[in-house]
C-alpha atoms as a printed R data frame, in Angstrom:
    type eleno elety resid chain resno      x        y       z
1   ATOM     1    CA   UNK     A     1 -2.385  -89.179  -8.556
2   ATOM     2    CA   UNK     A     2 -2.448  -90.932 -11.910
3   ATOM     3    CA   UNK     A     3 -0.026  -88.143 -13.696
4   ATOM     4    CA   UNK     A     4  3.405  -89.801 -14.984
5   ATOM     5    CA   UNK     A     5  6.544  -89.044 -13.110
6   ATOM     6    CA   UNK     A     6  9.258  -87.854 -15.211
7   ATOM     7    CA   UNK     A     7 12.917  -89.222 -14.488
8   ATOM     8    CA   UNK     A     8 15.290  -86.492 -15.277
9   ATOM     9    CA   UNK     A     9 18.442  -88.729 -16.298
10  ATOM    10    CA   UNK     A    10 22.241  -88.072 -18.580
11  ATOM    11    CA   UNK     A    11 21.743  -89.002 -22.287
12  ATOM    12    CA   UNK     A    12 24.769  -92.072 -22.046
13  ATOM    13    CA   UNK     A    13 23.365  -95.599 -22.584
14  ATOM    14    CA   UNK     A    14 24.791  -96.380 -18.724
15  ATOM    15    CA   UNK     A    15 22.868  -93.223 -17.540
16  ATOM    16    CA   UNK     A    16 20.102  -94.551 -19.172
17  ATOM    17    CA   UNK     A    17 19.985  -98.044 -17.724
18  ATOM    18    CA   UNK     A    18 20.337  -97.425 -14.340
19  ATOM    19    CA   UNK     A    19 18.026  -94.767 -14.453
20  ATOM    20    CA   UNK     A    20 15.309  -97.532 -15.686
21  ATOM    21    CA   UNK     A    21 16.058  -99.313 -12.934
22  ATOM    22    CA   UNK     A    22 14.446  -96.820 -10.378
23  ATOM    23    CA   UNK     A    23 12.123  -95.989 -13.152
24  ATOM    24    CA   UNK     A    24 10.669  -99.985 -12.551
25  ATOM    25    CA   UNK     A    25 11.165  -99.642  -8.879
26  ATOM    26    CA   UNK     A    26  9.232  -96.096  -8.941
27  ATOM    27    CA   UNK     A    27  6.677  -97.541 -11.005
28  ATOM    28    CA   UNK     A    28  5.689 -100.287  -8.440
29  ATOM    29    CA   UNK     A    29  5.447  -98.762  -5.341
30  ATOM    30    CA   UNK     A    30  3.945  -95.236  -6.999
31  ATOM    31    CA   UNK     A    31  1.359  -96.951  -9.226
32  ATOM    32    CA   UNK     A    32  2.203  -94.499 -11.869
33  ATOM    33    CA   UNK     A    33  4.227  -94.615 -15.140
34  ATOM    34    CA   UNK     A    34  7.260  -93.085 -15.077
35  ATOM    35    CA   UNK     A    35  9.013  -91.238 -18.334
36  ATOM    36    CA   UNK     A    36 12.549  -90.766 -18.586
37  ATOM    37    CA   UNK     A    37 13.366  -87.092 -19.578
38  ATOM    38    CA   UNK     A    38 17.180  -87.249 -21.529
39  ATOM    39    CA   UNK     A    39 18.609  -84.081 -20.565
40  ATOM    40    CA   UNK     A    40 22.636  -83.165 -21.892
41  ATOM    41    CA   UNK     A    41 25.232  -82.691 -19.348
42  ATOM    42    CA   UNK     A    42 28.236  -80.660 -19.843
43  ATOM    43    CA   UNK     A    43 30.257  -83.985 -18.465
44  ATOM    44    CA   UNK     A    44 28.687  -85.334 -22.207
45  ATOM    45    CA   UNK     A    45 29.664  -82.502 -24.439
46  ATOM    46    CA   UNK     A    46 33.198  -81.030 -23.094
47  ATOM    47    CA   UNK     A    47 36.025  -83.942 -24.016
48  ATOM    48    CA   UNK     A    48 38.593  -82.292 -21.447
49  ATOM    49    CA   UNK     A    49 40.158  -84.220 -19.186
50  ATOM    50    CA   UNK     A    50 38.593  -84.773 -15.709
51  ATOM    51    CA   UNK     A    51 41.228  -84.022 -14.173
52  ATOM    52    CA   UNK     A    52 41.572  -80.436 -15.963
53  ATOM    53    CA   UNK     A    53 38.477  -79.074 -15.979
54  ATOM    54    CA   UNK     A    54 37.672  -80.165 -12.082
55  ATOM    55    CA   UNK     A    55 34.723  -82.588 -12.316
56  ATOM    56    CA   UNK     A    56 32.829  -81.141  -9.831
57  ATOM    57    CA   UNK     A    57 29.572  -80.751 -10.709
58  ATOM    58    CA   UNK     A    58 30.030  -81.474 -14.690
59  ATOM    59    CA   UNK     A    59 27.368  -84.327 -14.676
60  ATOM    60    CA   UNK     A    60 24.807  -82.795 -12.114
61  ATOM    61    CA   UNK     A    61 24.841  -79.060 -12.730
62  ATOM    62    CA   UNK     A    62 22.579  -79.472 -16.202
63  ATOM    63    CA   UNK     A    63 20.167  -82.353 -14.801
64  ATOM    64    CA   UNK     A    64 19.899  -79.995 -11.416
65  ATOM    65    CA   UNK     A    65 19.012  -76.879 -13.445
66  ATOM    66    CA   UNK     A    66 16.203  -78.549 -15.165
67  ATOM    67    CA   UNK     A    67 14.527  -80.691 -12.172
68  ATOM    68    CA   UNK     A    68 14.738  -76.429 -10.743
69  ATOM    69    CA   UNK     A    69 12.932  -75.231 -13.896
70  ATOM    70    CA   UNK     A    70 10.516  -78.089 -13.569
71  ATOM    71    CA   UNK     A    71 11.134  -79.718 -16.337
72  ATOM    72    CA   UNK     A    72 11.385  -83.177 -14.217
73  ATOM    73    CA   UNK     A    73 10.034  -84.443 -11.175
74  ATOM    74    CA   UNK     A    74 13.220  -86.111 -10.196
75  ATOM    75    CA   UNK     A    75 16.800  -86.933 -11.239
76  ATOM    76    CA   UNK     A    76 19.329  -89.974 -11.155
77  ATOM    77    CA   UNK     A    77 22.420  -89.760 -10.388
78  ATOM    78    CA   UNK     A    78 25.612  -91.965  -9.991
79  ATOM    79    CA   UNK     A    79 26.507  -90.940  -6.034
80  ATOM    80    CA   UNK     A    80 30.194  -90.987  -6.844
81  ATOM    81    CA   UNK     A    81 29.503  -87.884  -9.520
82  ATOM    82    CA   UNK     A    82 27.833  -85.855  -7.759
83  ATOM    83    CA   UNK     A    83 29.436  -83.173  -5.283
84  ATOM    84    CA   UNK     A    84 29.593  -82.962  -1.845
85  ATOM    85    CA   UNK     A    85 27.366  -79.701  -1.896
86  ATOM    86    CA   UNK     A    86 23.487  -80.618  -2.167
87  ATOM    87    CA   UNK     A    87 21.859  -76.917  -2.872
88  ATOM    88    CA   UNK     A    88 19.173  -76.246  -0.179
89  ATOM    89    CA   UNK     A    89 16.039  -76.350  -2.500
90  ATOM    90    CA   UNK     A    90 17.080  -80.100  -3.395
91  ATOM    91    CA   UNK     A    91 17.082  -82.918  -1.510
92  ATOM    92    CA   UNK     A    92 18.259  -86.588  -2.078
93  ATOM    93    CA   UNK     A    93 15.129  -88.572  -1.181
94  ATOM    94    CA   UNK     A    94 16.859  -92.097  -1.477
95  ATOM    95    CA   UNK     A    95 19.730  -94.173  -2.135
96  ATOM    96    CA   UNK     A    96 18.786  -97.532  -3.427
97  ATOM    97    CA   UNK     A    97 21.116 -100.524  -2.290
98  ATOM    98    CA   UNK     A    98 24.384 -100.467  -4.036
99  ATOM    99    CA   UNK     A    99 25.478 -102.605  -6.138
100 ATOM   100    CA   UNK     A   100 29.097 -103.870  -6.941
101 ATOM   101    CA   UNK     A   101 31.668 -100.947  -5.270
102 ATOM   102    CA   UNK     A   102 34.473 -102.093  -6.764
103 ATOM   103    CA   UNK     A   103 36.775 -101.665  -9.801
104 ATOM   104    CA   UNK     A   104 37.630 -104.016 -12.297
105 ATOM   105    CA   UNK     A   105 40.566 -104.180 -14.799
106 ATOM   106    CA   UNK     A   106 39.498 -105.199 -18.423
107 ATOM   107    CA   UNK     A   107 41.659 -106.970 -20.700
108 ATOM   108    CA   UNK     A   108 41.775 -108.863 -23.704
109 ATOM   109    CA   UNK     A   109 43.730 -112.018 -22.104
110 ATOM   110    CA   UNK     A   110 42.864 -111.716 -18.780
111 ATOM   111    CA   UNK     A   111 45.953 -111.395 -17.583
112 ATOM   112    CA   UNK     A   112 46.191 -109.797 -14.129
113 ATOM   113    CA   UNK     A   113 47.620 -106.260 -13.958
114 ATOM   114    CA   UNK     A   114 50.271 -106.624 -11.827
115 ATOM   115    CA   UNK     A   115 51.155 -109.030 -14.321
116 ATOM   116    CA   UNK     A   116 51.201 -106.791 -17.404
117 ATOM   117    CA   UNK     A   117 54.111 -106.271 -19.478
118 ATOM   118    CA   UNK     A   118 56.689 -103.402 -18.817
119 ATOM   119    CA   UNK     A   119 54.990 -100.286 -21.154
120 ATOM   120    CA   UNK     A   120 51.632 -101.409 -21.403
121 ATOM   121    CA   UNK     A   121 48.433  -98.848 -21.943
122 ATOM   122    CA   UNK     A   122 45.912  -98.437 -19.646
123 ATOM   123    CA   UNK     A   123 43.183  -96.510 -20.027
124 ATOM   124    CA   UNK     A   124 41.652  -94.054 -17.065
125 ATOM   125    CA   UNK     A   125 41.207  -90.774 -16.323
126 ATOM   126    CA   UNK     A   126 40.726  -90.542 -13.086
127 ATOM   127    CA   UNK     A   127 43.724  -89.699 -10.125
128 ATOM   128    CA   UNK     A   128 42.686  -91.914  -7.864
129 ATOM   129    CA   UNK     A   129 43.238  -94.816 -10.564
130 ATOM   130    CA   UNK     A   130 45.927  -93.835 -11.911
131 ATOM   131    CA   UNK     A   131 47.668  -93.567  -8.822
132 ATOM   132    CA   UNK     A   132 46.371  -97.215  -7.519
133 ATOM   133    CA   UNK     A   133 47.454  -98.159 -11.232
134 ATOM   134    CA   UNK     A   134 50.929  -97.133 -10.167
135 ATOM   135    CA   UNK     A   135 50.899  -98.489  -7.092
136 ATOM   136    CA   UNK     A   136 49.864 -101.750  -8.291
137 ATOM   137    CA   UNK     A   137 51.808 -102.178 -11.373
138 ATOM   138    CA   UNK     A   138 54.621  -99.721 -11.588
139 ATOM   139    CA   UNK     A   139 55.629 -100.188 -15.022
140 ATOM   140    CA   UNK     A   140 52.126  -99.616 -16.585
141 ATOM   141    CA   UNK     A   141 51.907  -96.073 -18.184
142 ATOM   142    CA   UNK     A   142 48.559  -94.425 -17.889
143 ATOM   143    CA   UNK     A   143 45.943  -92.815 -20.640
144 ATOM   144    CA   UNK     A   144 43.982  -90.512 -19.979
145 ATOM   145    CA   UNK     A   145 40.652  -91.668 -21.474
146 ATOM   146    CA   UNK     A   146 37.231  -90.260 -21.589
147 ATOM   147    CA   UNK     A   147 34.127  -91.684 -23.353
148 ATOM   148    CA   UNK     A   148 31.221  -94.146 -22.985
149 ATOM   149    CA   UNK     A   149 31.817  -97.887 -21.361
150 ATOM   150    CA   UNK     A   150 31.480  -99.382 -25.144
151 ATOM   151    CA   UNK     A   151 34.148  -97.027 -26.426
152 ATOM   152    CA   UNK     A   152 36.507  -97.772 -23.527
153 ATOM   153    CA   UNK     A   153 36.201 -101.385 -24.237
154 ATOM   154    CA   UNK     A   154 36.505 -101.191 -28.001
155 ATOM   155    CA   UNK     A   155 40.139  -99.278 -27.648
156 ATOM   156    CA   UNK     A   156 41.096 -102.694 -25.587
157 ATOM   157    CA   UNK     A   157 39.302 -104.521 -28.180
158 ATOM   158    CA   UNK     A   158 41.133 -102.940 -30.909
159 ATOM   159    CA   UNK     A   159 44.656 -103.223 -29.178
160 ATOM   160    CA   UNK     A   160 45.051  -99.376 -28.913
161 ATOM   161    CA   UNK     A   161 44.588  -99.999 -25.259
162 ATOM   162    CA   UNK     A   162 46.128 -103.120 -23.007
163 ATOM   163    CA   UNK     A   163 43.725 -102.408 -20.302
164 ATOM   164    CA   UNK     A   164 40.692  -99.658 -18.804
165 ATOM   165    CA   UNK     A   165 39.856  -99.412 -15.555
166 ATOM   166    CA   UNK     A   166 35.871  -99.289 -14.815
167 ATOM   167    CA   UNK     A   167 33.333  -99.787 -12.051
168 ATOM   168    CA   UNK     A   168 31.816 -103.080 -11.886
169 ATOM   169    CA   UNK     A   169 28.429 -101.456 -11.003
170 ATOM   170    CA   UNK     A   170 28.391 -100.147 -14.298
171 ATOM   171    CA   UNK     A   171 28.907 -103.109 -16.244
172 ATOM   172    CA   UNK     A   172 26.533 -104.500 -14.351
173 ATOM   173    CA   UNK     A   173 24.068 -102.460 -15.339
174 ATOM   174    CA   UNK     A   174 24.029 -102.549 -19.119
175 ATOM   175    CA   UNK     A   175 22.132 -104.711 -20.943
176 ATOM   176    CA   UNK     A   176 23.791 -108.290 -22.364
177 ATOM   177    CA   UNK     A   177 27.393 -108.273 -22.367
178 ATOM   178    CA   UNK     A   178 29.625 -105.705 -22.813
179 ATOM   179    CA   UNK     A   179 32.759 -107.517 -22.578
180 ATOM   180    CA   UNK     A   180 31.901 -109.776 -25.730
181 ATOM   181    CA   UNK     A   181 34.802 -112.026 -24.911
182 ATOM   182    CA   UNK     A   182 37.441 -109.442 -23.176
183 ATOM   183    CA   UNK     A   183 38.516 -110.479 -19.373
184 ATOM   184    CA   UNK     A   184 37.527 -108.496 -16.388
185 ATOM   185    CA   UNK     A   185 39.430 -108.877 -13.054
186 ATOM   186    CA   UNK     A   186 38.103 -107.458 -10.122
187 ATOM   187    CA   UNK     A   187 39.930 -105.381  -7.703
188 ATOM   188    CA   UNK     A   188 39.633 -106.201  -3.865
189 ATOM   189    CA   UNK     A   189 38.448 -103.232  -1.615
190 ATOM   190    CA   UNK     A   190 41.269 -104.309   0.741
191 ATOM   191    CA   UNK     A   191 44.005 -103.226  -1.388
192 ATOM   192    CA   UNK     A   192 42.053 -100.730  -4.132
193 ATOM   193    CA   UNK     A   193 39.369  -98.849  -2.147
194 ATOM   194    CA   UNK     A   194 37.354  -96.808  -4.578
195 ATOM   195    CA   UNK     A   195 35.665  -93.129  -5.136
196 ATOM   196    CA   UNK     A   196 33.120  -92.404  -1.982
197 ATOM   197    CA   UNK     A   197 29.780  -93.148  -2.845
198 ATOM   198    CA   UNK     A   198 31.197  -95.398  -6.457
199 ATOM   199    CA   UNK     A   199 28.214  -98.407  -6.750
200 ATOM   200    CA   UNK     A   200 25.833  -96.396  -5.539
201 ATOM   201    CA   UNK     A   201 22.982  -94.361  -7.305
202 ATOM   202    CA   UNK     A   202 21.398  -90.792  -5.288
203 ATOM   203    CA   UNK     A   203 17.825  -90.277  -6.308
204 ATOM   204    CA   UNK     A   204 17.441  -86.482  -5.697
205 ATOM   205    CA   UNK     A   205 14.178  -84.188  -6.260
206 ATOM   206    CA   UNK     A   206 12.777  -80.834  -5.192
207 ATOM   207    CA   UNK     A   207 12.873  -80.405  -1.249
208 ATOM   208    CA   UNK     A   208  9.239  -79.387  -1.713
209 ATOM   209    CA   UNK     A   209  8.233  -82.170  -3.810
210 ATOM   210    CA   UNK     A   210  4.678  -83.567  -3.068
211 ATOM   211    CA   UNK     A   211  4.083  -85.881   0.182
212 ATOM   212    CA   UNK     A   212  3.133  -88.871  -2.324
213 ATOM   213    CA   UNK     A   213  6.163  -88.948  -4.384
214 ATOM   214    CA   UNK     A   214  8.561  -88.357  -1.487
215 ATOM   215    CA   UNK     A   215  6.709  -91.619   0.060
216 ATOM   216    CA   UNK     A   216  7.001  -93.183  -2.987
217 ATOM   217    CA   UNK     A   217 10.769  -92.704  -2.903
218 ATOM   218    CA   UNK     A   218 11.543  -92.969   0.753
219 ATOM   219    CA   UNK     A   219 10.179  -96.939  -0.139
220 ATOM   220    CA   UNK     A   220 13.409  -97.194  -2.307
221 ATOM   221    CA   UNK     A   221 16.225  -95.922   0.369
222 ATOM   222    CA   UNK     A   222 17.941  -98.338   1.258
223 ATOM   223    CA   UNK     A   223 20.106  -97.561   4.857
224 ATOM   224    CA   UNK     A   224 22.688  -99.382   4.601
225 ATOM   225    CA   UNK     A   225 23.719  -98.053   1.952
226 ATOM   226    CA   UNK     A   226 22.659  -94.536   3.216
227 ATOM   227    CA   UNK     A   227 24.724  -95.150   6.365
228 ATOM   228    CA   UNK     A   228 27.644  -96.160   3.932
229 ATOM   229    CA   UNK     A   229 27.528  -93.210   1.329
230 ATOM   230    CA   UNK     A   230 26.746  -90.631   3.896
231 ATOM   231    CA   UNK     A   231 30.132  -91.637   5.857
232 ATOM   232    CA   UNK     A   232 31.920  -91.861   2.884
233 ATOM   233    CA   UNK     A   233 30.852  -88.309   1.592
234 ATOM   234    CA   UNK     A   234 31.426  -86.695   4.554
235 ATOM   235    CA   UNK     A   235 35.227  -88.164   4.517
236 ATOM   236    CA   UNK     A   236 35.673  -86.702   1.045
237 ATOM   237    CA   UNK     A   237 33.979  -83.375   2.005
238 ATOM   238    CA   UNK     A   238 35.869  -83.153   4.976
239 ATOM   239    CA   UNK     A   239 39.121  -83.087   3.074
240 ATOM   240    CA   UNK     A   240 37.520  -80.579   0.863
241 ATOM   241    CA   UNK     A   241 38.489  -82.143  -2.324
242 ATOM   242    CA   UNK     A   242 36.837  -82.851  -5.166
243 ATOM   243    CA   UNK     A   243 35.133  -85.945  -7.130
244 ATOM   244    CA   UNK     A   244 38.262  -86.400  -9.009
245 ATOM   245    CA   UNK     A   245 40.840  -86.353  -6.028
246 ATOM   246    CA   UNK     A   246 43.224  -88.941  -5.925
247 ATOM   247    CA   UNK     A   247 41.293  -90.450  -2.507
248 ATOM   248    CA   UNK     A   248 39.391  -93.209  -1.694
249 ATOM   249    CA   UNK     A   249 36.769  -94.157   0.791
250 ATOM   250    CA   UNK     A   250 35.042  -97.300   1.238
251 ATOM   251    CA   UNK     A   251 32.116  -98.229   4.268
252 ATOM   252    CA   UNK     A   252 30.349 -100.791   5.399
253 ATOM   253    CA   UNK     A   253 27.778 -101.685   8.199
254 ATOM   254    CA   UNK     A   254 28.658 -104.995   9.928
255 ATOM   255    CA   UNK     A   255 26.439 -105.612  12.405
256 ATOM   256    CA   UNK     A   256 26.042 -102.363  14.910
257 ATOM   257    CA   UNK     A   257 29.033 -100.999  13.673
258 ATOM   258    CA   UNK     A   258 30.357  -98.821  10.902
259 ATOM   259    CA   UNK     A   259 33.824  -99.633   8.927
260 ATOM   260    CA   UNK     A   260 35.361  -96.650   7.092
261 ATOM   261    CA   UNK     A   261 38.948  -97.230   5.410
262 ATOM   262    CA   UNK     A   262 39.828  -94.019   3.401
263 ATOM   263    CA   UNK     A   263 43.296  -93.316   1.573
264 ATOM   264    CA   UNK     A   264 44.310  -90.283   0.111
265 ATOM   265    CA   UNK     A   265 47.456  -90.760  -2.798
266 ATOM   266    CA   UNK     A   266 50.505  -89.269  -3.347
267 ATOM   267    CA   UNK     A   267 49.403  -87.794  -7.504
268 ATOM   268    CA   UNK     A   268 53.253  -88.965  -8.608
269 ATOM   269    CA   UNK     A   269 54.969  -91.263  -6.301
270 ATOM   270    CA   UNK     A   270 53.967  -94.539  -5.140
271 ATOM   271    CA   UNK     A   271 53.105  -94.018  -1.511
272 ATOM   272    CA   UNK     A   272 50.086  -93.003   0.770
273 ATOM   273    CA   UNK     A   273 48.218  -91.946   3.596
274 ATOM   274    CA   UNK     A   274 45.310  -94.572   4.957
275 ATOM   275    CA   UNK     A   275 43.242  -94.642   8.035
276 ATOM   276    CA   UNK     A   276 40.829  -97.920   8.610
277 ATOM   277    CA   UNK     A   277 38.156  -97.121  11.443
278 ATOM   278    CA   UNK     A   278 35.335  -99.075  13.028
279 ATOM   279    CA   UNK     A   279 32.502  -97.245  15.046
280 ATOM   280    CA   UNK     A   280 29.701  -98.166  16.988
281 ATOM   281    CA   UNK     A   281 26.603  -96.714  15.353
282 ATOM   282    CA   UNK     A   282 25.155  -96.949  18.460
283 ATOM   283    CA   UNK     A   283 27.397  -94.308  20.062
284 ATOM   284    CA   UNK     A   284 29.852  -97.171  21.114
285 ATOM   285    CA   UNK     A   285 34.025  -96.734  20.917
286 ATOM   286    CA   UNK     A   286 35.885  -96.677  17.718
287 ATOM   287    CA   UNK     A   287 38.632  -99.174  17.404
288 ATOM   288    CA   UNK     A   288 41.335  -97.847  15.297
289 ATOM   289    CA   UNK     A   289 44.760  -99.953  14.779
290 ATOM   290    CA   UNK     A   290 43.306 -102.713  17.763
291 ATOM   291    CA   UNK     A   291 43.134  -99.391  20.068
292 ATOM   292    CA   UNK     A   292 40.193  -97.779  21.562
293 ATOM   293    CA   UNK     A   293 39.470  -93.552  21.389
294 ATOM   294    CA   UNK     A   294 36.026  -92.918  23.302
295 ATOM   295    CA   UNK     A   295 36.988  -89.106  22.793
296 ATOM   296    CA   UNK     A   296 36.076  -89.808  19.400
297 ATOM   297    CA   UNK     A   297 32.604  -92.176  19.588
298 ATOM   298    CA   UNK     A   298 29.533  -90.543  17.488
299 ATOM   299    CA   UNK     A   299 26.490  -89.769  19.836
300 ATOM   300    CA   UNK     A   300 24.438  -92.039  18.489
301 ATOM   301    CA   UNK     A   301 21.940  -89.546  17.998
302 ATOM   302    CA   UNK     A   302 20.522  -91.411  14.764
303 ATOM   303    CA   UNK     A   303 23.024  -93.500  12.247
304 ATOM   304    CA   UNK     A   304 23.115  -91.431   9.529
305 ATOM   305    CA   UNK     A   305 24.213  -88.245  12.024
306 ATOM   306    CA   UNK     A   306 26.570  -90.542  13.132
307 ATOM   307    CA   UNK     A   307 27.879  -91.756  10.229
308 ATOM   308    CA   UNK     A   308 28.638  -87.898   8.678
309 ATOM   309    CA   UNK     A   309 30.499  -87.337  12.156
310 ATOM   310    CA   UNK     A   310 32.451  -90.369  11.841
311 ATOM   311    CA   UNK     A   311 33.575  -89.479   8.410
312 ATOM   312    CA   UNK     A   312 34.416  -86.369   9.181
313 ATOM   313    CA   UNK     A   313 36.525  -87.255  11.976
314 ATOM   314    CA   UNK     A   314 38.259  -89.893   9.297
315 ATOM   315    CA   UNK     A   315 39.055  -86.855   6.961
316 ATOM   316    CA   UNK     A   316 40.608  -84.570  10.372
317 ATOM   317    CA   UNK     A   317 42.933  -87.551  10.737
318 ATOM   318    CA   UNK     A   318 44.267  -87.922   7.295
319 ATOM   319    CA   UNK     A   319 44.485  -83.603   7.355
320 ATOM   320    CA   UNK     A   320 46.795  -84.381  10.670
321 ATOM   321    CA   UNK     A   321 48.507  -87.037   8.879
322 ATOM   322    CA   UNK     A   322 49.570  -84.908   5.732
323 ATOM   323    CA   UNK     A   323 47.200  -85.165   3.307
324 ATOM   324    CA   UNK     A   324 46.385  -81.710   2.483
325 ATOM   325    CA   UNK     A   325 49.607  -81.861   0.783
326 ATOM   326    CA   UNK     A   326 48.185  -84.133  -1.243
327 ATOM   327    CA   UNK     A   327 44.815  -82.491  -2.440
328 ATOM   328    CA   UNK     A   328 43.882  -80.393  -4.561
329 ATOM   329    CA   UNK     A   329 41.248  -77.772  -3.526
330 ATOM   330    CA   UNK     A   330 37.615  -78.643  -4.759
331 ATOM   331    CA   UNK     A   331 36.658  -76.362  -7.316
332 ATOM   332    CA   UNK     A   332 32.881  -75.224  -8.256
């Protein structure tokens, strides 16, 4: 086949670049050009906030219609956007490696945020932040932002902001440097897990797309990270919650074994309700808190099975521990 591919991808310059990443990687294990197809989501055009209008589905729904209508071949999207939900006639054909997972806090000084001064602005719009935020640095006071990485960083520039909270995967991304001169500290996953799947980009397509370009993609998964995301998804889907839920969930392969730690936050007080798990992906015992539950071990029927079971068995616990209380219900 000698046809071009086209990329389905959000109009945003970070949409953009990371979706020219898999375009090069396409591109040299397909032999073919691939085209990147702009398409608008309603994440682009409605300025609500997140946390208002749901977020589920706001930056896939458009780009999903149009791959449907065939007006792409495939579509990229940031993992920790996209819902829970994959519709039958799609199908995510790979996950390339993740990059950075965590968040970092972006200043003009660089001084740290529990460090900031009694008052101070920062900028986020998400419930999971603002929550950490609180946790972190009590006397902060949160705005609700919305907007493009440059804008965020020219409201810290400009001193209408003291801080913004972003993923380091996305600054990563863009071309040259977008700081120009602010200060971004990173936040340990210890201590500030972040949004399931955040780092990570899902390349999805047509679950009848042809045998080449699902070869062609399946070159780009990477399992790992597949292993990772899947657990983490199934934690947040499990809890039936949305993207913008004030959770967190955060895995890792070491080794043979899986590590989920997932915390779900209290949306206006400064406590919450964790769980850190280890599994054998090999159908091997969990050790939870230095204790072992074999009632609980995956079958080992394939790691990525595994994984989903293990993450759902994360989200039971939390629901046993109280965190339904916390949630809101995910809405499409």
């Amino acid at each position: 086949m000698t046809s071009r591919i086209r990329l389905g991808t959000r109009r945003s310059a970070l949409a953009q670049a990371q979706s020219g990443h898999v375009a090069l990687a396409l591109e040299k294990v397909s032999g073919r050009a691939v085209e990147l197809v702009p398409i608008t989501s309603e994440g682009d055009t409605n300025r609500a906030s997140l946390s208002e209008i749901g977020g589920v589905g706001i930056f896939a729904t458009s780009l999903r219609e149009s791959l449907l209508r065939g007006e792409c071949d495939l579509l990229v999207h940031s993992l920790k956007d996209l819902p829970t939900d994959v519709p039958a006639a799609l199908t995510i054909a790979a996950t390339p490696r993740r990059a950075d997972a965590r968040d970092v806090i972006v200043t003009r000084d660089g001084t740290p945020m529990h460090e900031l001064a009694p008052g101070s602005r920062i900028g986020t719009g998400s419930p999971r932040r603002i929550a950490q935020a609180r946790i972190r640095a009590p006397r902060v006071t949160a705005v609700d932002i919305r907007g493009n990485v440059d804008s965020r960083l020219e409201r810290v520039r400009s001193g209408d902001l003291d801080a913004v909270v972003l993923a380091a995967a996305g600054l990563s991304r863009l071309d040259g440097d977008p700081l120009h001169g602010l200060f971004a500290e990173p936040m340990g996953l210890a201590e500030w897990p972040t949004a399931p799947g955040q780092g990570a980009l899902a390349v999805e397509t047509t679950a009848d797309a042809s045998p080449e370009l699902m070869e062609a993609l399946a070159a780009l998964d990477d399992l790992d990270t597949r292993i990772a995301v899947t657990a983490e998804r199934a934690v947040l889907a499990g809890l039936d919650a949305g993207c913008q839920a004030p959770m967190a969930a955060h895995a890792t392969v070491e080794g043979d074994n899986l590590r989920v730690r997932a915390v779900v936050y209290a949306p206006h007080e400064e406590w919450r309700i964790g769980i850190d798990v280890t599994e054998a992906l090999n159908g091997g015992y969990i050790r939870q808190n230095g204790s072992s539950n074999g009632a609980d071990a995956a079958d080992g029927a394939d790691p990525i099975s595994a994984a989903r079971e293990m993450g759902f068995a994360v989200a039971r616990r939390l629901l046993e521990r109280g965190a339904a209380d916390l949630l809101p219900r995910e809405r499409s």
